[in-house]
Structure formats: C-alpha cells, structure tokens
Amino acid sequence: QKEVEQNSGPLSVPEGAIASLNCTYSDRGSQSFFWYRQYSGKSPELIMFIYSNGDKEDGRFTAQLNKASQYVSLLIRDSQPSDSATYLCAVNRGGSNYKLTFGKGTLLTVNP
Amino acid sequence: DVKVTQSSRYLVKRTGEKVFLECVQDMDHENMFWYRQDPGLGLRLIYFSYDVKMKEKGDIPEGYSVSREKKERFSLILESASTNQTSMYLCASSTFSGRASGWYFGPGTRLTVL
C-alpha cells in the first residue's frame, strides 16, 4: 500500500468552478498534512497545512482533514486558469520525525 | 518570506565527475533536506539534517553524501556522478512555528549527467 495516494488526474474544471483534490494516507500516526502547488518545471510551493480534524480556510483554498478515514482534501473555490498545476499532498508523523512523505500529485487543469 | 536558494538552476556533468550542489536558507530553520524528483516517481528524500554537522539518510542515499558546516547551508555531493542521477534536485528547509510551519523549497537544480 502506498503511503500517500492521490489520483494522478488530470482533473479538468471550468473557470469559476470548485476544484476538489483528494489524498489518502496509510500511516495512522500521521500528525500534520500539507498541500503544495507545483507548476511545470518549478519547485513545490506551500499552499497550506492542517493538523486538526475539520476544515481550514485560507482565501480561496480550504483544506479538510478526517483522521478517522485517513483522508485529506483541498478545495479551490472560483478556480482560475492560473491554478492549473500539479497539487501535491504531503504527510508528516510529527514529533521528532522529520520525514515529509509526498503523494505523486494530481494534475489540475482549469479551462477558461 | 522564507527564502531557499540553490547554487545552480541547470548543471551538465560527465559520468564519474564529483558534483556539488549547494543550498542556502535565510530563515534560521533547524532542518534542511535534499530531495530528487523524477517523472512517475515523485519526490524522494535523499538526506536530511536537523542540526549543524548532523545528517540522516533518507530513502535513497546511495551514491550521495551531504555536508552541513553552517546552519544556513546544506550541500549535496555526488561522489562519482552516474547517468541514473540525472534528475531535478530540490533543497528544502522546514520549521514548525505557528503560521509559518512547513517545508519550503528552493527553485531546484536540473542536473544532467552525460
């Protein structure tokens, strides 16, 4: 079983729609969860992180975490063509564990 | 803003050469990391360091070594470059500090070994 799984996509949404990106993880001891955006040829850019069950909002982005289901998602409201990128989910066990385990990413395309 | 810089954006080396990739962060982060990213394989951790002169192997350390003599600088060394080390190399630093928590990446070095 892969440690962090994401649908590779591509996920295609029209401009102005809500894009929903999903991620599951296998390690029940995982404590913190991160979403990164990566444009083609560029390095990953941190969008937001979440530690607690529930929703966390930051501008057009909402992260959702359900530790019981080992599921984390990212919603992008009012999607723009500039949001077209690969979105990486990453998971950390916390404490003195320094390892951040990444999924392989979901390619999002926002169509004008 | 966190800033992580890497010494080169693009690098071309010959098989057998010794290669140095350097990374500098300006946010006083304790932890620094080297990843490589390959199509279909995602991001894989090579080495990390949680303090000056401390280092830990990641998932794929073979063929690599690292050096951290100063807190802000973390170097990746390819002792004898091989073609299967052609990749995008990404340095990161991390902190768990309130709203700034996270791993922050440099721009990457695309290394080609001929």
Short mmCIF file of N, CA and C in Angstrom, two decimals, chain A residues 2 4-12 20-24 35 38 84-89 102-109, chain B residues 38-42:
data_model
loop_
_atom_site.label_atom_id
_atom_site.label_comp_id
_atom_site.label_asym_id
_atom_site.label_seq_id
_atom_site.Cartn_x
_atom_site.Cartn_y
_atom_site.Cartn_z
N LYS A 2 0.58 2.17 -0.91
CA LYS A 2 1.36 3.39 -0.98
C LYS A 2 1.08 4.22 0.26
N VAL A 4 1.14 7.60 0.65
CA VAL A 4 0.26 8.73 0.37
C VAL A 4 -0.23 8.57 -1.06
N GLU A 5 -1.53 8.51 -1.23
CA GLU A 5 -2.10 8.26 -2.55
C GLU A 5 -2.92 9.43 -3.03
N GLN A 6 -2.72 9.77 -4.27
CA GLN A 6 -3.52 10.80 -4.94
C GLN A 6 -3.89 10.30 -6.32
N ASN A 7 -5.04 10.72 -6.79
CA ASN A 7 -5.42 10.44 -8.17
C ASN A 7 -4.55 11.31 -9.07
N SER A 8 -3.89 10.69 -10.04
CA SER A 8 -2.93 11.46 -10.84
C SER A 8 -3.61 12.45 -11.78
N GLY A 9 -4.92 12.23 -12.03
CA GLY A 9 -5.63 13.13 -12.93
C GLY A 9 -5.35 12.78 -14.39
N PRO A 10 -5.53 13.75 -15.31
CA PRO A 10 -5.81 15.15 -14.98
C PRO A 10 -7.25 15.38 -14.55
N LEU A 11 -7.39 16.34 -13.64
CA LEU A 11 -8.69 16.81 -13.22
C LEU A 11 -8.95 18.12 -13.96
N SER A 12 -10.01 18.14 -14.70
CA SER A 12 -10.32 19.30 -15.52
C SER A 12 -11.59 19.97 -15.02
N SER A 20 -11.84 19.98 -6.51
CA SER A 20 -11.69 19.16 -5.30
C SER A 20 -10.58 18.14 -5.51
N LEU A 21 -9.57 18.23 -4.69
CA LEU A 21 -8.40 17.36 -4.80
C LEU A 21 -8.33 16.49 -3.54
N ASN A 22 -8.11 15.20 -3.75
CA ASN A 22 -8.19 14.26 -2.64
C ASN A 22 -6.89 13.52 -2.40
N CYS A 23 -6.73 13.07 -1.18
CA CYS A 23 -5.50 12.39 -0.77
C CYS A 23 -5.83 11.43 0.36
N THR A 24 -5.30 10.21 0.30
CA THR A 24 -5.42 9.29 1.42
C THR A 24 -4.03 8.89 1.87
N TRP A 35 -0.40 20.82 1.74
CA TRP A 35 -0.71 20.87 0.31
C TRP A 35 0.27 21.81 -0.37
N GLN A 38 2.63 22.86 -7.63
CA GLN A 38 3.86 22.82 -8.42
C GLN A 38 3.53 23.07 -9.88
N SER A 84 -3.98 26.14 -12.66
CA SER A 84 -3.58 24.93 -13.38
C SER A 84 -2.16 24.56 -13.00
N ALA A 85 -2.01 23.40 -12.38
CA ALA A 85 -0.72 22.97 -11.84
C ALA A 85 -0.89 21.55 -11.30
N THR A 86 0.19 20.98 -10.82
CA THR A 86 0.11 19.72 -10.09
C THR A 86 0.06 20.02 -8.60
N TYR A 87 -0.87 19.38 -7.91
CA TYR A 87 -1.04 19.60 -6.48
C TYR A 87 -0.56 18.36 -5.72
N LEU A 88 0.37 18.61 -4.81
CA LEU A 88 0.99 17.53 -4.04
C LEU A 88 0.48 17.54 -2.61
N CYS A 89 0.08 16.38 -2.16
CA CYS A 89 -0.29 16.17 -0.75
C CYS A 89 0.94 15.61 -0.04
N PHE A 102 5.49 12.47 0.40
CA PHE A 102 4.67 13.09 -0.63
C PHE A 102 3.88 12.06 -1.43
N GLY A 103 2.67 12.46 -1.84
CA GLY A 103 1.99 11.75 -2.89
C GLY A 103 2.60 12.15 -4.23
N LYS A 104 2.16 11.49 -5.28
CA LYS A 104 2.73 11.79 -6.60
C LYS A 104 2.04 12.95 -7.30
N GLY A 105 0.97 13.43 -6.70
CA GLY A 105 0.36 14.65 -7.21
C GLY A 105 -0.81 14.42 -8.14
N THR A 106 -1.68 15.42 -8.16
CA THR A 106 -2.82 15.45 -9.09
C THR A 106 -2.67 16.65 -10.00
N LEU A 107 -2.74 16.40 -11.30
CA LEU A 107 -2.66 17.49 -12.28
C LEU A 107 -4.04 18.12 -12.45
N LEU A 108 -4.13 19.40 -12.16
CA LEU A 108 -5.37 20.16 -12.30
C LEU A 108 -5.27 21.08 -13.51
N THR A 109 -6.30 21.04 -14.34
CA THR A 109 -6.40 21.97 -15.47
C THR A 109 -7.69 22.76 -15.32
N ASP B 38 11.61 12.81 -9.95
CA ASP B 38 11.66 12.18 -11.25
C ASP B 38 10.24 11.85 -11.70
N PRO B 39 9.98 11.97 -13.01
CA PRO B 39 8.63 11.66 -13.53
C PRO B 39 8.19 10.26 -13.12
N GLY B 40 6.98 10.17 -12.61
CA GLY B 40 6.43 8.88 -12.23
C GLY B 40 6.87 8.37 -10.88
N LEU B 41 7.93 8.97 -10.32
CA LEU B 41 8.44 8.52 -9.02
C LEU B 41 8.18 9.53 -7.92
N GLY B 42 7.85 10.74 -8.30
CA GLY B 42 7.56 11.76 -7.30
C GLY B 42 8.81 12.26 -6.61
#
